[in-house]
Amino acid sequence: MSQFDAIIIGGGVNGLIAGTLLGRRGKNVCIIEKSNRFGGMASYSVDGGPTLAHSLYNLSPRVLSDIGIDPQHPVLSGKPVSTVSLSEDGRHIVFKNEGVFWSEGAKHPESDAWTDLTQQLITYGGLLRQLAEAPPPGGQKAILSRGGLNEFLRLAKLGIGLKKLGKPEMRRFLQVVLSNVHDIVLDDLPEGSVAGMLAADAIWGSATGPRSPGTVFNLIYRLGHGGNITQPAGGMSALTDLMVEAAQKAGCVLMPETEVFRILLDDDTVSGVATNDGRTISTPIVLSNLAPKLTSLMTGHSIFDIETTRQFRNIRARGTAAKVNLRLKDSSPLPGLPDELADERLIYAPSVGYVEAAFNPAKYRQMSKAPVIEAFKMQTADGASWLSTIVQYAPSDLEGGWTETAKEQLAEITVETLSRALPGLGDQIAGKQVITPDQIESATGAPGGHWHHAEMSLDQLLTLRPANGMSRYSMGPKGLFQCGAATHPGGDVMGLAGRNAALAALEAQP
Ligand SMILES: Cc1cc2nc3c(=O)[nH]c(=O)nc-3n(C[C@H](O)[C@H](O)[C@H](O)COP(=O)(O)OP(=O)(O)OC[C@H]3O[C@@H](n4cnc5c(N)ncnc54)[C@H](O)[C@@H]3O)c2cc1C
């Protein structure tokens, strides 16, 4: 008799969601997490500072309903935020649902073009969302089986959705979805801050620049749930606490501060896991929230053929996003920013060319001296005021490594860059935290500290995610599944990878 029907290795967002869904379907589930806090990258913080992830834009309503979280829950009722593109001349640009405005209130001349392009990308995002809510097409299910029929219906729906677009739009969709964001954005908008903001939203966390193929896909992925951005009330860790509560309600046993180091096999079938505190826990099903290479190290390579082992090794995951949290001396508005914009999402990406130039050093293992930055002003539970920033193009494999000097340099670059638009920011800073991709990797296991555990590039998407032949969540030995961000459809605080993996595990049950 197994101790659990299923064990989840890793209690990140996807692990929590996979476990909760299985628990709600009557399975006796244990979620094992190596750190003392569940939530993975979404809730990782240092000394109570801001968490790595700091905003919500892609959380799937389908996931919430599957794990029994009310979308109206107070934690999720945070105010939608606008995006502000910071300008050196103090004329910041504000992006709202109603269009684009100068910070003093007048409509921006590129507002209509931005709205048209964004709406079009949101429509495409809705189509891709249908693909995201299930394993990618291409399984070998008989059409008359339940799974086969569902897959057929889903594809038919997607086909109808595409058809409804009309011929010219459909042609445009196919042209756009595989393109680079540089070309698509600059076809419709002049070079400058409005275009720069869209380019920035296509590259967060990835080792690509606006000219890299497939970057429009990333932008569409980000807009897949409509493009609204919110911050959960109480911060991201309040949301992951809510997920922990849902897992407990579903009957899951939560095991924090326990590291799995081995997946046990009986011949070619999963039989349990071994943990660092000397326990072996039996189960016929394991879902791993970790990237495939780490998971395969836990089973041992001998269960996989050479080609598969090579594929694990070749999955690209070069993290490029660092967190620089700036503790502010007081909670007064940032210098150079009107009061009413103080709580919005701030972006420093003055043009598409700037974003591309910021990427160049990262190609050669250097940090960008003029990075792309996303910032939120926020308060942590202890009442401290912070500017939480994501700094893009701080490569995991920095030449010379992420020494204390390199980290200090990144913090200085961040303050200098933001100070171009927020003059005097430096005088407001009481302390700094720098969290680099190598640190994210050692804290969470994400290869290269990568935002999505594996690059979201055309050769690692859909049926090719995380690698050819592994897109339907099962992996090698019978009973082993992957449920983390490296699997389809990818990461963000979205949860579909965990949900889809749990459904695949249920479906595979005899
Ligand atoms: C700098 C940065 C900023 C980001 N900002 C945002 C944002 O604002 N909004 C957004 O939507 N997304 C953001 N993301 C992306 C998002 O946080 C991730 O894509 C998502 O949280 C991944 O979730 P996951 O559950 O798949 O994996 P993870 O969060 O990586 O979870 C894996 C879990 O497994 C645990 N684990 C590892 N090894 C073991 C072991 N041997 N035994 C037991 N447990 C183990 C880890 O401790 C971890 O909890 C950001 C990412 C980064 C790097």
Short mmCIF file of C-alpha atoms in Angstrom, two decimals, residues 151-375:
data_model
loop_
_atom_site.label_atom_id
_atom_site.label_comp_id
_atom_site.label_asym_id
_atom_site.label_seq_id
_atom_site.Cartn_x
_atom_site.Cartn_y
_atom_site.Cartn_z
CA GLU A 151 -8.81 17.45 -28.03
CA PHE A 152 -10.67 17.36 -31.31
CA LEU A 153 -13.34 19.76 -29.97
CA ARG A 154 -10.71 22.14 -28.64
CA LEU A 155 -8.91 22.26 -31.97
CA ALA A 156 -12.21 22.69 -33.76
CA LYS A 157 -12.98 25.66 -31.47
CA LEU A 158 -9.60 27.17 -32.22
CA GLY A 159 -10.22 26.63 -35.94
CA ILE A 160 -13.60 28.35 -35.66
CA GLY A 161 -11.98 31.19 -33.70
CA LEU A 162 -9.40 31.62 -36.44
CA LYS A 163 -12.06 31.44 -39.14
CA LYS A 164 -14.13 34.06 -37.36
CA LEU A 165 -11.22 36.47 -37.67
CA GLY A 166 -11.78 36.54 -41.42
CA LYS A 167 -9.22 35.76 -44.11
CA PRO A 168 -7.03 38.91 -43.94
CA GLU A 169 -6.91 38.81 -40.11
CA MET A 170 -6.16 35.10 -40.12
CA ARG A 171 -3.28 35.71 -42.53
CA ARG A 172 -2.04 38.51 -40.28
CA PHE A 173 -2.30 36.23 -37.20
CA LEU A 174 -0.13 33.59 -38.84
CA GLN A 175 2.34 36.24 -39.97
CA VAL A 176 2.47 38.00 -36.61
CA VAL A 177 2.63 35.09 -34.21
CA LEU A 178 6.03 33.90 -35.35
CA SER A 179 7.60 37.32 -35.94
CA ASN A 180 9.90 39.49 -33.91
CA VAL A 181 8.40 42.28 -31.87
CA HIS A 182 10.73 44.91 -33.37
CA ASP A 183 9.19 44.56 -36.84
CA ILE A 184 5.57 44.16 -35.78
CA VAL A 185 5.57 47.10 -33.40
CA LEU A 186 7.50 49.45 -35.67
CA ASP A 187 5.18 48.60 -38.59
CA ASP A 188 2.35 50.28 -36.69
CA LEU A 189 4.04 52.79 -34.37
CA PRO A 190 6.89 55.28 -34.68
CA GLU A 191 10.06 54.51 -32.73
CA GLY A 192 9.87 55.87 -29.16
CA SER A 193 8.45 55.17 -25.70
CA VAL A 194 5.09 53.74 -26.77
CA ALA A 195 6.76 51.19 -29.04
CA GLY A 196 9.50 50.65 -26.42
CA MET A 197 6.95 49.64 -23.79
CA LEU A 198 5.54 46.92 -26.05
CA ALA A 199 9.05 45.69 -26.86
CA ALA A 200 9.85 45.49 -23.15
CA ASP A 201 6.75 43.41 -22.48
CA ALA A 202 7.93 40.90 -25.06
CA ILE A 203 11.28 40.14 -23.42
CA TRP A 204 10.91 39.93 -19.61
CA GLY A 205 12.91 37.04 -18.25
CA SER A 206 14.10 35.79 -21.61
CA ALA A 207 17.47 35.74 -23.33
CA THR A 208 16.10 37.53 -26.38
CA GLY A 209 15.95 41.06 -27.73
CA PRO A 210 13.19 42.69 -29.77
CA ARG A 211 14.73 41.48 -33.03
CA SER A 212 14.83 37.86 -31.89
CA PRO A 213 12.35 35.57 -33.70
CA GLY A 214 9.24 34.62 -31.77
CA THR A 215 9.21 37.61 -29.43
CA VAL A 216 5.70 38.53 -30.55
CA PHE A 217 4.59 35.14 -29.25
CA ASN A 218 5.91 36.14 -25.81
CA LEU A 219 3.97 39.38 -25.93
CA ILE A 220 0.79 37.57 -26.97
CA TYR A 221 1.38 35.00 -24.19
CA ARG A 222 1.57 37.84 -21.69
CA LEU A 223 -1.69 39.28 -23.02
CA GLY A 224 -3.42 35.86 -23.05
CA HIS A 225 -5.66 36.71 -20.11
CA GLY A 226 -6.65 40.16 -21.37
CA GLY A 227 -3.59 42.20 -20.42
CA ASN A 228 -4.88 43.69 -17.15
CA ILE A 229 -2.22 44.02 -14.46
CA THR A 230 -2.98 43.91 -10.75
CA GLN A 231 -1.13 43.49 -7.50
CA PRO A 232 -2.70 41.10 -5.03
CA ALA A 233 -3.79 42.80 -1.79
CA GLY A 234 -1.05 41.87 0.68
CA GLY A 235 1.42 41.16 -2.13
CA MET A 236 2.30 38.04 -4.04
CA SER A 237 2.91 36.03 -0.89
CA ALA A 238 -0.72 36.68 0.17
CA LEU A 239 -1.73 34.99 -3.07
CA THR A 240 0.57 32.00 -2.56
CA ASP A 241 -0.76 31.74 1.04
CA LEU A 242 -4.23 31.51 -0.47
CA MET A 243 -3.02 28.70 -2.71
CA VAL A 244 -1.55 26.91 0.31
CA GLU A 245 -4.93 27.26 2.04
CA ALA A 246 -6.66 25.77 -1.04
CA ALA A 247 -4.22 22.82 -0.98
CA GLN A 248 -4.93 22.21 2.69
CA LYS A 249 -8.68 22.41 2.09
CA ALA A 250 -8.25 19.80 -0.65
CA GLY A 251 -6.67 17.51 1.95
CA CYS A 252 -3.07 17.77 0.73
CA VAL A 253 -0.33 17.06 3.25
CA LEU A 254 2.22 19.88 3.06
CA MET A 255 5.81 19.09 3.91
CA PRO A 256 7.98 22.24 4.02
CA GLU A 257 11.74 22.26 4.63
CA THR A 258 12.07 18.82 3.09
CA GLU A 259 14.19 18.24 0.02
CA VAL A 260 13.59 15.35 -2.34
CA PHE A 261 16.85 14.02 -3.69
CA ARG A 262 15.75 10.80 -5.34
CA ILE A 263 12.73 9.49 -7.22
CA LEU A 264 12.48 5.79 -6.46
CA LEU A 265 11.68 3.31 -9.19
CA ASP A 266 10.53 -0.25 -9.19
CA ASP A 267 11.85 -1.43 -12.55
CA ASP A 268 10.36 1.20 -14.93
CA THR A 269 7.63 2.42 -12.59
CA VAL A 270 7.65 5.13 -9.93
CA SER A 271 7.43 3.76 -6.40
CA GLY A 272 8.23 6.75 -4.17
CA VAL A 273 10.70 9.45 -3.24
CA ALA A 274 13.62 9.73 -0.85
CA THR A 275 14.10 12.91 1.14
CA ASN A 276 17.18 14.52 2.65
CA ASP A 277 16.04 13.72 6.19
CA GLY A 278 16.38 10.02 5.49
CA ARG A 279 12.75 9.16 4.77
CA THR A 280 11.36 7.19 1.88
CA ILE A 281 7.76 7.93 1.04
CA SER A 282 5.88 5.57 -1.25
CA THR A 283 3.59 6.59 -4.09
CA PRO A 284 2.78 5.36 -7.62
CA ILE A 285 2.66 8.94 -9.02
CA VAL A 286 5.19 11.75 -8.82
CA LEU A 287 4.68 15.19 -10.35
CA SER A 288 7.86 17.23 -10.45
CA ASN A 289 7.67 21.03 -10.24
CA LEU A 290 11.36 21.10 -11.24
CA ALA A 291 12.88 21.44 -14.67
CA PRO A 292 13.32 18.18 -16.64
CA LYS A 293 17.09 17.97 -16.23
CA LEU A 294 16.86 18.14 -12.42
CA THR A 295 14.01 15.65 -12.41
CA SER A 296 16.02 13.24 -14.54
CA LEU A 297 18.96 13.51 -12.14
CA MET A 298 16.58 12.36 -9.41
CA THR A 299 15.58 9.20 -11.28
CA GLY A 300 19.08 8.57 -12.60
CA HIS A 301 19.79 8.71 -16.31
CA SER A 302 19.82 4.99 -16.95
CA ILE A 303 16.02 4.92 -17.26
CA PHE A 304 16.16 7.29 -20.27
CA ASP A 305 17.65 6.64 -23.68
CA ILE A 306 20.67 8.67 -24.76
CA GLU A 307 18.70 10.91 -27.09
CA THR A 308 16.31 11.90 -24.28
CA THR A 309 19.19 12.59 -21.90
CA ARG A 310 20.74 14.77 -24.56
CA GLN A 311 17.46 16.63 -24.95
CA PHE A 312 17.33 17.36 -21.19
CA ARG A 313 20.84 18.72 -21.39
CA ASN A 314 20.07 20.89 -24.41
CA ILE A 315 17.01 22.69 -23.04
CA ARG A 316 18.00 26.35 -23.02
CA ALA A 317 17.46 28.27 -19.78
CA ARG A 318 19.69 31.28 -19.41
CA GLY A 319 18.12 33.56 -16.83
CA THR A 320 18.42 37.27 -17.60
CA ALA A 321 16.20 38.95 -15.01
CA ALA A 322 17.48 40.13 -11.64
CA LYS A 323 15.63 41.75 -8.80
CA VAL A 324 16.95 44.99 -7.32
CA ASN A 325 14.84 46.09 -4.36
CA LEU A 326 15.46 49.67 -3.24
CA ARG A 327 14.34 50.48 0.29
CA LEU A 328 13.08 54.04 0.40
CA LYS A 329 13.64 56.47 3.26
CA ASP A 330 9.97 57.32 3.45
CA SER A 331 6.75 56.55 1.66
CA SER A 332 6.44 59.93 -0.08
CA PRO A 333 6.04 59.90 -3.89
CA LEU A 334 9.08 59.28 -6.03
CA PRO A 335 10.87 62.41 -7.23
CA GLY A 336 9.74 63.51 -10.67
CA LEU A 337 6.56 61.44 -10.56
CA PRO A 338 3.14 63.03 -10.03
CA ASP A 339 1.36 61.73 -6.88
CA GLU A 340 -1.40 60.03 -8.81
CA LEU A 341 1.11 57.82 -10.66
CA ALA A 342 2.98 56.70 -7.56
CA ASP A 343 1.28 53.30 -7.32
CA GLU A 344 1.36 52.39 -10.99
CA ARG A 345 3.68 50.06 -12.86
CA LEU A 346 6.75 51.99 -13.96
CA ILE A 347 8.77 50.99 -17.02
CA TYR A 348 12.08 52.30 -18.26
CA ALA A 349 12.26 51.38 -21.95
CA PRO A 350 12.40 54.61 -23.94
CA SER A 351 12.47 52.93 -27.37
CA VAL A 352 12.65 49.59 -29.16
CA GLY A 353 16.26 50.42 -30.06
CA TYR A 354 17.05 50.98 -26.37
CA VAL A 355 15.68 47.53 -25.49
CA GLU A 356 17.72 45.91 -28.28
CA ALA A 357 20.87 47.77 -27.19
CA ALA A 358 20.24 46.66 -23.58
CA PHE A 359 20.21 43.03 -24.78
CA ASN A 360 23.54 43.24 -26.65
CA PRO A 361 25.91 42.96 -23.63
CA ALA A 362 23.95 39.97 -22.28
CA LYS A 363 24.82 38.04 -25.47
CA TYR A 364 28.45 38.33 -24.37
CA ARG A 365 27.86 37.50 -20.69
CA GLN A 366 27.94 41.14 -19.59
CA MET A 367 25.32 43.00 -17.60
CA SER A 368 23.57 45.80 -19.42
CA LYS A 369 24.82 49.25 -18.39
CA ALA A 370 21.52 50.72 -19.55
CA PRO A 371 18.94 48.05 -18.66
CA VAL A 372 15.21 47.72 -19.18
CA ILE A 373 13.47 48.09 -15.83
CA GLU A 374 10.01 47.43 -14.39
CA ALA A 375 9.32 48.98 -10.97
#
